[in-house]
Short mmCIF file of C-alpha atoms in Angstrom, two decimals:
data_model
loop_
_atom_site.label_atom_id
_atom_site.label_comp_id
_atom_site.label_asym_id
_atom_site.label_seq_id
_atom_site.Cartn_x
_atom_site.Cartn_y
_atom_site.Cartn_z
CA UNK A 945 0.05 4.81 7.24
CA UNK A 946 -1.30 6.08 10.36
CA UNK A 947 -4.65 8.45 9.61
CA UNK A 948 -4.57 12.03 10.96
CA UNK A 949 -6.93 14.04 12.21
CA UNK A 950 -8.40 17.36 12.74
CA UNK A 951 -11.26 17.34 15.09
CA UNK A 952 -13.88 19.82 14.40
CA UNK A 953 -15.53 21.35 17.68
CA UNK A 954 -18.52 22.45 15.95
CA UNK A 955 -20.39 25.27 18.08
CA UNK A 956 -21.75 23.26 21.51
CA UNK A 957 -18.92 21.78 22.20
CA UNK A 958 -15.98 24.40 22.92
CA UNK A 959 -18.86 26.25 24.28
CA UNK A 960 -21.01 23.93 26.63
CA UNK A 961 -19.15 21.07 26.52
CA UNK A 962 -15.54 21.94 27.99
CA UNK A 963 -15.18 18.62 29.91
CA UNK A 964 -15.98 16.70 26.35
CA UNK A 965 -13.49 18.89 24.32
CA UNK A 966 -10.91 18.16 26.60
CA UNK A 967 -11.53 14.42 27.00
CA UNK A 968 -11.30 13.48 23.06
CA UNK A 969 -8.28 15.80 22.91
CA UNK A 970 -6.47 14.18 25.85
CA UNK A 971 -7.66 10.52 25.68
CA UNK A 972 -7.73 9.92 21.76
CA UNK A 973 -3.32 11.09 21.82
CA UNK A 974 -2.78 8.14 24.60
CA UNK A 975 -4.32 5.55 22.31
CA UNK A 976 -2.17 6.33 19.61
CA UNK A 977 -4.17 8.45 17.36
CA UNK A 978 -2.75 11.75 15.84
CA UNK A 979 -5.33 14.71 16.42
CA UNK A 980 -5.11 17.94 16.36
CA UNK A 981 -7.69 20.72 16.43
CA UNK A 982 -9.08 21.87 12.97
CA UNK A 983 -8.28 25.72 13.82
CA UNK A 984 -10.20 28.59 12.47
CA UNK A 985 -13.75 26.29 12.23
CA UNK A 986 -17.61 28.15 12.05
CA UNK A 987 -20.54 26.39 12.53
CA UNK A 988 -20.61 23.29 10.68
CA UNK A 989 -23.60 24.61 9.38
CA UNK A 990 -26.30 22.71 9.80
CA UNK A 991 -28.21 21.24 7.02
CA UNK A 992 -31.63 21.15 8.76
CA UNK A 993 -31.45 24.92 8.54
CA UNK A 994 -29.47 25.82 5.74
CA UNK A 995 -30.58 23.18 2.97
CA UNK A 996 -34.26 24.45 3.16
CA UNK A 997 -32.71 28.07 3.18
CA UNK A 998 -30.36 27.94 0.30
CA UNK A 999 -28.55 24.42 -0.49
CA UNK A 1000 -25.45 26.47 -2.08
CA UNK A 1001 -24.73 27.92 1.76
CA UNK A 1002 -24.88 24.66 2.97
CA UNK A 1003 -22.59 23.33 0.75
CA UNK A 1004 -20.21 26.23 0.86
CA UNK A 1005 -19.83 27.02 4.70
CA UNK A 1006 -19.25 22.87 5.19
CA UNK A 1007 -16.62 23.32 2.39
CA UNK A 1008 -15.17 26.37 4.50
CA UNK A 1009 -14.55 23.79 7.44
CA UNK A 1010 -13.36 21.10 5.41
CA UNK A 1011 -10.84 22.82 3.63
CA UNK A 1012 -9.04 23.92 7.28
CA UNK A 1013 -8.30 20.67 7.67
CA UNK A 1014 -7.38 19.95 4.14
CA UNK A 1015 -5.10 22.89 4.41
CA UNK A 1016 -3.74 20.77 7.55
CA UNK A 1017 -3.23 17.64 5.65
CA UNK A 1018 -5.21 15.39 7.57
CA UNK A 1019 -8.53 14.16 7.65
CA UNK A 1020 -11.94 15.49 9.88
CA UNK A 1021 -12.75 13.82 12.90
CA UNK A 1022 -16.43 14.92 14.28
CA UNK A 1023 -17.19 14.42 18.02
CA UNK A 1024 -21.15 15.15 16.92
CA UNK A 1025 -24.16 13.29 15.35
CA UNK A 1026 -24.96 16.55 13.93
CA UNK A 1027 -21.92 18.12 12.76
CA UNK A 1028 -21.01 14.62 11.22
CA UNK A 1029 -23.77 14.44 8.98
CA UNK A 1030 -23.61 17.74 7.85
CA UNK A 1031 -19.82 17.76 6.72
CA UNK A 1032 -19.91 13.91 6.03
CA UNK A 1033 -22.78 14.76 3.01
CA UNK A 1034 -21.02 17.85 1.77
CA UNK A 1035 -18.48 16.45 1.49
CA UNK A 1036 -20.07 13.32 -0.35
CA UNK A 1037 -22.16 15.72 -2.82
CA UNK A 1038 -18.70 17.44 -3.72
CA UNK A 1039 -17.21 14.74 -4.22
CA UNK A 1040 -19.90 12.81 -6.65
CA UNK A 1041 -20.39 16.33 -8.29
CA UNK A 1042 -18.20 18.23 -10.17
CA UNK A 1043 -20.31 20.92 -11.28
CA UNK A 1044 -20.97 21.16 -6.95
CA UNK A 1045 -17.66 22.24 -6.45
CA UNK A 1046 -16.90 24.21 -8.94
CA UNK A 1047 -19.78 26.26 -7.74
CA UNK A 1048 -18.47 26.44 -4.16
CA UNK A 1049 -14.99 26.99 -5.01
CA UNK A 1050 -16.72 30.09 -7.35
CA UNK A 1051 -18.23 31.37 -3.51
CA UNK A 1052 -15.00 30.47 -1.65
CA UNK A 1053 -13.12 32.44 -4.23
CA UNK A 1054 -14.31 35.82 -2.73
CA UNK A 1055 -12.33 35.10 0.00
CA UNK A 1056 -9.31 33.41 -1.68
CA UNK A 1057 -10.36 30.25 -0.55
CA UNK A 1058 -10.60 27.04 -2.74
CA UNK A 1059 -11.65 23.13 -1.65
CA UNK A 1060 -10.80 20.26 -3.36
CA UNK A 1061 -12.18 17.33 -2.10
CA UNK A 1062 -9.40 15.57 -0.77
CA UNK A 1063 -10.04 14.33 2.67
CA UNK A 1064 -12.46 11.99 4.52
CA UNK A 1065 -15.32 13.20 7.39
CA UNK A 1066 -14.90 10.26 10.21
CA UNK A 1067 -17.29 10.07 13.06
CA UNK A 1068 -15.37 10.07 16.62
CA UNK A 1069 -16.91 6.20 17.03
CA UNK A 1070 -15.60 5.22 13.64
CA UNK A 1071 -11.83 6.26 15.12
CA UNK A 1072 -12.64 4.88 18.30
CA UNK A 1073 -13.73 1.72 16.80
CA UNK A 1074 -12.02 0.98 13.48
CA UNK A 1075 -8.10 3.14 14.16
CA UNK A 1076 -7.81 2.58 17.55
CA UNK A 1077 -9.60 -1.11 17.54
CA UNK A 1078 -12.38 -2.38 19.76
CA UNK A 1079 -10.52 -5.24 20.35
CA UNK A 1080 -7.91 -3.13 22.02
CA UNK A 1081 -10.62 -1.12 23.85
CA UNK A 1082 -11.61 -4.16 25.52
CA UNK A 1083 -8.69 -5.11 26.46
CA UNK A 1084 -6.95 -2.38 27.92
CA UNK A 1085 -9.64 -0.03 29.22
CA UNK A 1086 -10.05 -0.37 32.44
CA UNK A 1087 -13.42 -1.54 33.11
CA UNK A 1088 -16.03 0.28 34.48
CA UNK A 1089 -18.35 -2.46 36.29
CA UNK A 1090 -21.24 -1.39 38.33
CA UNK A 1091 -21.61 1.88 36.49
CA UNK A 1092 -24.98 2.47 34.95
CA UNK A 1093 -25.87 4.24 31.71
CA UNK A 1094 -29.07 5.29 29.98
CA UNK A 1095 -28.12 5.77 25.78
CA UNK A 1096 -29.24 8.76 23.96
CA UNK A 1097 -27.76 7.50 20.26
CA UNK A 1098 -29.80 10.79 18.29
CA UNK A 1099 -31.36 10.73 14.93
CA UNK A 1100 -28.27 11.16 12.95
CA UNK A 1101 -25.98 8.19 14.18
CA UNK A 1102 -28.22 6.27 12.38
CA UNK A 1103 -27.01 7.92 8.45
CA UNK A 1104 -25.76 4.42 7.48
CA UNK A 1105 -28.01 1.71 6.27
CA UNK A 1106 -26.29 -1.01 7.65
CA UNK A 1107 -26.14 0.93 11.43
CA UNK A 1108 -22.44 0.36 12.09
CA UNK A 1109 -22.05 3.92 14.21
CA UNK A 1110 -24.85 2.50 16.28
CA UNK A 1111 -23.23 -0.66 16.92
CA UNK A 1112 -19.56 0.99 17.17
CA UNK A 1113 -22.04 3.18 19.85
CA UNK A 1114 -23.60 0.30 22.38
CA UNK A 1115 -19.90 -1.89 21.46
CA UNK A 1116 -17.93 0.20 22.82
CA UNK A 1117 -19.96 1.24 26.17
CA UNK A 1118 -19.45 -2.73 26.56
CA UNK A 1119 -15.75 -2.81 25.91
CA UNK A 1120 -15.87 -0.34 29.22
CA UNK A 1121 -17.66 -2.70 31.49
CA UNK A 1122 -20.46 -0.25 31.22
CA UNK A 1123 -24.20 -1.58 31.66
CA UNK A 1124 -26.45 0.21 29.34
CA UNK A 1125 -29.96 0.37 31.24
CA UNK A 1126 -33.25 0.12 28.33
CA UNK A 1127 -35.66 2.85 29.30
CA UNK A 1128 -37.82 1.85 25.52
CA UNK A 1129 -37.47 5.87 24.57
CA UNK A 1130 -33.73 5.38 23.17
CA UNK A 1131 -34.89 5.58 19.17
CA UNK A 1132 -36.97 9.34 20.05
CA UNK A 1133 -35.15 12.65 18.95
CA UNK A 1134 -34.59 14.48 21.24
CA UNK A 1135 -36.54 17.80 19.75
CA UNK A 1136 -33.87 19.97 18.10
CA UNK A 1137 -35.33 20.48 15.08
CA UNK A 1138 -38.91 20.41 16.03
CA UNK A 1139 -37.13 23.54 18.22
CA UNK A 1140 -37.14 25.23 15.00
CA UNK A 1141 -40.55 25.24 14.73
CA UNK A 1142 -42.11 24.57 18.09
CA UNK A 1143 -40.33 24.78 20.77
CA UNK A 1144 -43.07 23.72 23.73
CA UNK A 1145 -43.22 20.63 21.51
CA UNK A 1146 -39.94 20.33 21.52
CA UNK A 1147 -39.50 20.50 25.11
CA UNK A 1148 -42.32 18.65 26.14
CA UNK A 1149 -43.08 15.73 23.97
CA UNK A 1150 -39.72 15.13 22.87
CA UNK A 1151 -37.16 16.28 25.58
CA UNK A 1152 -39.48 15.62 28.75
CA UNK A 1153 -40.55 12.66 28.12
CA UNK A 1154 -37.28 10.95 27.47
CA UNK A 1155 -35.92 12.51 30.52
CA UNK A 1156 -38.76 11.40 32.48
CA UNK A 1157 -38.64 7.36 30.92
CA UNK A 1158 -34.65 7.65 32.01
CA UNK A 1159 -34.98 9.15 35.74
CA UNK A 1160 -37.22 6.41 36.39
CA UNK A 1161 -34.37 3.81 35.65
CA UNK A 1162 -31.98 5.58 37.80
CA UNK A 1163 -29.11 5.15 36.15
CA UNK A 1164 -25.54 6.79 36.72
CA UNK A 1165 -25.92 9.09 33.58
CA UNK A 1166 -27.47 9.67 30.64
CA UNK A 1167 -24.59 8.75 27.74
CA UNK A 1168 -24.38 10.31 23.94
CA UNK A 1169 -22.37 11.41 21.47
CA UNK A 1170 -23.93 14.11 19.93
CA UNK A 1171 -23.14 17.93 20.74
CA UNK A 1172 -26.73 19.43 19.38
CA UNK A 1173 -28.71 16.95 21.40
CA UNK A 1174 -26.78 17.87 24.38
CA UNK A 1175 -27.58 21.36 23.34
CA UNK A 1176 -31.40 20.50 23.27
CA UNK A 1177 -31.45 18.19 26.34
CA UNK A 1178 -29.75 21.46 28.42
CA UNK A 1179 -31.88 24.01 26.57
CA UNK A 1180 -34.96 22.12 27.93
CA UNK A 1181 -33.79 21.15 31.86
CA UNK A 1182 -33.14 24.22 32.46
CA UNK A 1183 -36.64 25.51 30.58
CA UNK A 1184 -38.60 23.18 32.69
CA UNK A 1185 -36.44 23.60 35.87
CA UNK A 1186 -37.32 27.83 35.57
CA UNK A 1187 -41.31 26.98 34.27
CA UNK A 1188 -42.11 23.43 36.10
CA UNK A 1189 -39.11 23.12 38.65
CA UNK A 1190 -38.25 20.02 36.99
CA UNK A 1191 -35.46 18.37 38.68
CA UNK A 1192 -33.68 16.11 36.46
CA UNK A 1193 -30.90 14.60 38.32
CA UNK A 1194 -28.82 12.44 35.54
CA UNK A 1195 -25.96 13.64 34.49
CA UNK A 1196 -25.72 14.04 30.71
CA UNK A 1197 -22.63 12.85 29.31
CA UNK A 1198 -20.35 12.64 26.44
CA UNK A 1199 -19.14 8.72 25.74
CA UNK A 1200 -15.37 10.42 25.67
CA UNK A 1201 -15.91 11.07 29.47
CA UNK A 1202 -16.14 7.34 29.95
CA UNK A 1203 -13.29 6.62 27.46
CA UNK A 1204 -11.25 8.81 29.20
CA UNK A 1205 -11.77 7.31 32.70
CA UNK A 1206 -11.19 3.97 31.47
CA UNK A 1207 -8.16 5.09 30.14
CA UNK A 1208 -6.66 6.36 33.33
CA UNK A 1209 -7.62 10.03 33.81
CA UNK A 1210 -9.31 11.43 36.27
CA UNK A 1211 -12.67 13.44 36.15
CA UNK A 1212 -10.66 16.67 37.57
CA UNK A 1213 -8.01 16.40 34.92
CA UNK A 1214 -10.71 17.08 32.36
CA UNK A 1215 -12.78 19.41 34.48
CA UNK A 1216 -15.41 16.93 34.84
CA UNK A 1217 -17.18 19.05 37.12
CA UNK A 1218 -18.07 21.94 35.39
CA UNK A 1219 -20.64 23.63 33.39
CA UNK A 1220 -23.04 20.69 34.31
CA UNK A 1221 -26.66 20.09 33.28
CA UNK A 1222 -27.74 18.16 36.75
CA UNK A 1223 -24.63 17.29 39.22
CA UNK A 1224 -22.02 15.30 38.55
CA UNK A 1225 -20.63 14.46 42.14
CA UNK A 1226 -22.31 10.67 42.50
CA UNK A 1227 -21.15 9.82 39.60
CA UNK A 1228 -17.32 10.95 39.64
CA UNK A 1229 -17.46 9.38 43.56
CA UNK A 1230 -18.56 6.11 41.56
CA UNK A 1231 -15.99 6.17 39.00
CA UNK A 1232 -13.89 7.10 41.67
CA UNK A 1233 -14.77 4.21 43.44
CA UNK A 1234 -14.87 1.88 40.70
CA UNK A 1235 -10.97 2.88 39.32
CA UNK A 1236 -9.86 3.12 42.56
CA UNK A 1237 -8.50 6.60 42.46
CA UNK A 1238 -11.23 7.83 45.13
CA UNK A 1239 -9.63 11.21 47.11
CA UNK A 1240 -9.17 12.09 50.00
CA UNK A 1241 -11.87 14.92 51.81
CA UNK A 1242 -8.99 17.44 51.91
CA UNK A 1243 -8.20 17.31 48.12
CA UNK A 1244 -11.69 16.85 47.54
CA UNK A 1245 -12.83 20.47 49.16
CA UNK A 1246 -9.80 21.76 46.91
CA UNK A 1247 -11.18 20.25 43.75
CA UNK A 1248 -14.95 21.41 44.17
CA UNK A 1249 -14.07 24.91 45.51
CA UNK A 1250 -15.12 27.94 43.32
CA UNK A 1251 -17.57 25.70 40.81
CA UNK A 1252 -19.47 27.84 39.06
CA UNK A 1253 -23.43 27.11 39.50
CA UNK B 127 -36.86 49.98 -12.50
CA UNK B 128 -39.43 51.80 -9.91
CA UNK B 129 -40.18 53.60 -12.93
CA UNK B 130 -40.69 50.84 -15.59
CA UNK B 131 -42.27 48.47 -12.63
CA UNK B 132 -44.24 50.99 -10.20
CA UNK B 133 -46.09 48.31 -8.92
CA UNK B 134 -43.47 45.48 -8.42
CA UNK B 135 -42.49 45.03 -5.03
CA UNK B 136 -39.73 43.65 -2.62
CA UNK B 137 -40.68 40.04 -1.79
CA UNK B 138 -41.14 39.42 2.13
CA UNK B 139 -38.84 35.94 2.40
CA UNK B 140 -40.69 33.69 5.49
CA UNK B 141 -37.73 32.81 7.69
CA UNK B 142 -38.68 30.81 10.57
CA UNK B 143 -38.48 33.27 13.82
CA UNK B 144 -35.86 30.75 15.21
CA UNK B 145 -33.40 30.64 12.42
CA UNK B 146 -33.15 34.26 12.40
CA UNK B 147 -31.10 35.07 15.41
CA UNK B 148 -29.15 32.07 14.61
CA UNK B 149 -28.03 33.20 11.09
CA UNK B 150 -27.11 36.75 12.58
CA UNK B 151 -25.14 35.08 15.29
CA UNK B 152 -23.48 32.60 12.57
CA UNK B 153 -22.28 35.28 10.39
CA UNK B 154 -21.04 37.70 13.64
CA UNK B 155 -19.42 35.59 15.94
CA UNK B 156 -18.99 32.43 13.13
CA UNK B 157 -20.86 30.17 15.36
CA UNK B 158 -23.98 29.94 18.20
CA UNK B 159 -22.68 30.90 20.94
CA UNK B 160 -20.20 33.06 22.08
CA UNK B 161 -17.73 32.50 24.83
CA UNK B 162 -18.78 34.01 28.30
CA UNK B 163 -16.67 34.63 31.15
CA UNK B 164 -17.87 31.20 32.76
CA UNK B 165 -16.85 29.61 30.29
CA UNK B 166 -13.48 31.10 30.21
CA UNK B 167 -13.19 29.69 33.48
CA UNK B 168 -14.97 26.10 32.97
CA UNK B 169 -12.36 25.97 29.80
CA UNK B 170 -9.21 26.63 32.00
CA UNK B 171 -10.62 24.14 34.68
CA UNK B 172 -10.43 21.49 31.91
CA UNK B 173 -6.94 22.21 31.16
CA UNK B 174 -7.81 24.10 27.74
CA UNK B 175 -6.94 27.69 26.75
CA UNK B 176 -10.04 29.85 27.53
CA UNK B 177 -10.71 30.80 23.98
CA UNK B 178 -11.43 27.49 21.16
CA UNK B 179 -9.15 27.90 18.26
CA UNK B 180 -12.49 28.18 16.68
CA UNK B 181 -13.76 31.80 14.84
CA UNK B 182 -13.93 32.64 17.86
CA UNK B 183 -10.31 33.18 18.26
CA UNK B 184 -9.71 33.58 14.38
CA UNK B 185 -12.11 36.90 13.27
CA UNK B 186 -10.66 36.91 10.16
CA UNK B 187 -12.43 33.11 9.52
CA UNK B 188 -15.87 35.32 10.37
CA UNK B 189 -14.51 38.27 7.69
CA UNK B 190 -14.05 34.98 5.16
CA UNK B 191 -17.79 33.83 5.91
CA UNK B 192 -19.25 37.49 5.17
CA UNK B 193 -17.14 37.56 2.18
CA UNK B 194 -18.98 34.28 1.09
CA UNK B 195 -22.64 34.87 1.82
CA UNK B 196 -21.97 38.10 0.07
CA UNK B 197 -20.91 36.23 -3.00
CA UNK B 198 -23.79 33.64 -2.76
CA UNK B 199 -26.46 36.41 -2.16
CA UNK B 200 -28.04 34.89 0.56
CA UNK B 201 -28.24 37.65 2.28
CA UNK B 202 -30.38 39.80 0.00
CA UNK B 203 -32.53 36.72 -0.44
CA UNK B 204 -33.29 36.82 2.97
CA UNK B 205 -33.34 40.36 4.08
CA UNK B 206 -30.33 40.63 6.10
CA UNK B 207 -28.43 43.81 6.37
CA UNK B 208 -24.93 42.68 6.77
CA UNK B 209 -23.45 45.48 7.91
CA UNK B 210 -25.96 46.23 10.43
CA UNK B 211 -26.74 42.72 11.22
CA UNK B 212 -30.70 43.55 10.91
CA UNK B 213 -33.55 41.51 9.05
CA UNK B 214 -35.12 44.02 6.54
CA UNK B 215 -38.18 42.33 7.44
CA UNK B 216 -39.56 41.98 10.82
#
């Protein structure tokens, strides 16, 4: 039986990340997966915060997610590092613990609310990879060649011992025809958490210097797959652009931009250019270019008129 | 219990500076960030409906949430006023 999904947008995403949101939700229906959105979703939360604060808040807000899409029938598809590990582990503890879940469905009760355990948390690369098939990625995606990519994998797509969301990570950049440039930084966080408690550390000896390892390579873009290091990566070009005027000029990107391309839309049909950390124009000329749906300079003018800065 | 404890006294809980905006914004709005009027537009651009079907479109998921923490406590524990979404403690 085919798997269905709800895909949980976490905070970042329906918020900073409009282009992403619309890629997954567009791209992932043409190759055959059933997704919907998981409606009525808070932050996921996030267990760096809330575990140290009070484990039972952790445990119940994830279960407050988790049930929307149990309610749905269908399983949870996360399109972040972050969000994954945080509903992936709840949902692991309540399932291993009975005395757990009685607990949260105790909290949940004051709203009329109860969870049961029934579904399964799966990473966007897991669906990608395992429902959808990389063999099928490689063959039908339309490949990508000359474009490329810096990887930011993040901290948390490395949960699993045996590093499969890793591999699903670099795998399927390949299946595009993307090359993925080495810039030695890739294993660093990027400094969300160390936000928490310092954010000039944060910025500057996490952030900066993987932004300054990856503008030396000058790649195309900067790839990942993770909403809150998106977050931190934005949070801190646009700190050091206002203190330093630091110009970073990669585009960061979300791997379902890529997917999406390969799959035969076009950057404007999933507003591409919007909202952007650095400029995205080289690059959609390239993939342009490359897929051979480059525009004309009328329809061009049309399509960048009124961006927001 | 001033009376039988006159010299007990409320406990100052250390949040982290950060995590206190992002708690108050959690339990308002359901999630970090709210959605602006560029966004709006950057949303429609991508072919989406301005507003996520996220809390932010659902205020009675935010109503659940409150109704939650209340149960759990965890706002007492940490000095947050609710209702007036203020830390207790500066």
């Amino acid at each position: 039986m085919t798997a269905k999904y709800s895909h949980f947008l976490g905070c970042v995403m329906p918020t900073k990340m409009p282009w992403a949101e619309a890629a997954i939700m567009r791209t992932l229906p043409k190759l055959g997966v059933d997704v919907v959105y998981l409606e009525r979703s808070t932050c996921c939360p996030r267990a760096g915060v809330w575990i140290s604060v009070d484990r039972r808040v952790w445990l119940t807000l994830a279960s407050f997610n988790l049930l929307q899409a149990e309610q749905q029938g269908r399983d949870v598809l996360v399109s972040c590092n972050g969000c994954y590990v945080t509903l992936f582990e709840a949902n692991k503890v309540l399932n291993a613990d009975p005395k757990a879940l009685e607990e949260v469905n105790k909290y949940l009760g004051a709203a009329g609310l109860s969870y049961h355990g029934n579904i399964r948390v799966r990473h966007y690369l897991e669906v990608l990879y395992e429902d959808v098939g990389i063999e099928r990625i490689r063959r039908e995606a339309k490949k990508l060649t000359g474009l490329r990519v810096a990887i930011h994998p993040g901290c948390h797509m490395r949960i699993w011992a045996d590093g499969h969301i890793l591999r699903y990570f670099t795998e399927i950049i390949d299946a595009l025809g993307v090359e993925i440039v080495p810039y030695g930084l890739e294993q660093m966080c990027c400094g969300l958490q160390s936000n928490l408690a310092d954010r000039e550390f944060a910025t500057y000896e996490r952030a900066k210097k993987k932004l300054d390892a990856i503008q030396e390579t000058e790649v195309d873009g900067l790839v990942l797959v993770c909403a809150g290091c998106y977050d931190q990566f934005e949070r801190a070009v646009s700190t050091l652009r206002k203190k330093d005027n630091y110009d970073f000029k990669v585009p960061v990107i979300h791997l379902a931009e890529l997917v999406a391309v390969a799959f035969g839309m076009t950057p404007d049909e999933f507003g591409m250019r919007y909202m952007r950390t650095a400029p995205v124009d080289r690059l959609i000329e390239k993939l342009e270019r490359i897929t051979g749906t480059a525009r004309l300079p009328a329809e061009l003018a049309a399509a960048t008129e009124n961006v927001p800065r | 219990m001033k009376e039988l404890y006159p010299w007990r006294k409320a406990v100052k809980i250390p949040l982290p500076p950060a995590v206190k905006p992002q708690l108050i914004r959690h339990f308002t709005i359901g999630l970090l960030y709210p959605v602006t009027d560029e966004l709006r537009e950057a949303r429609e651009k991508a072919g989406l409906d301005p507003v996520p079907p996220t809390a932010h479109r659902y205020r009675d998921a935010v109503d659940d949430i409150q109704k939650i923490v209340r149960a759990i406590g965890v706002d007492r524990n940490v000095g947050l006023d609710l209702d007036r979404m203020e830390y207790k403690y500066k």
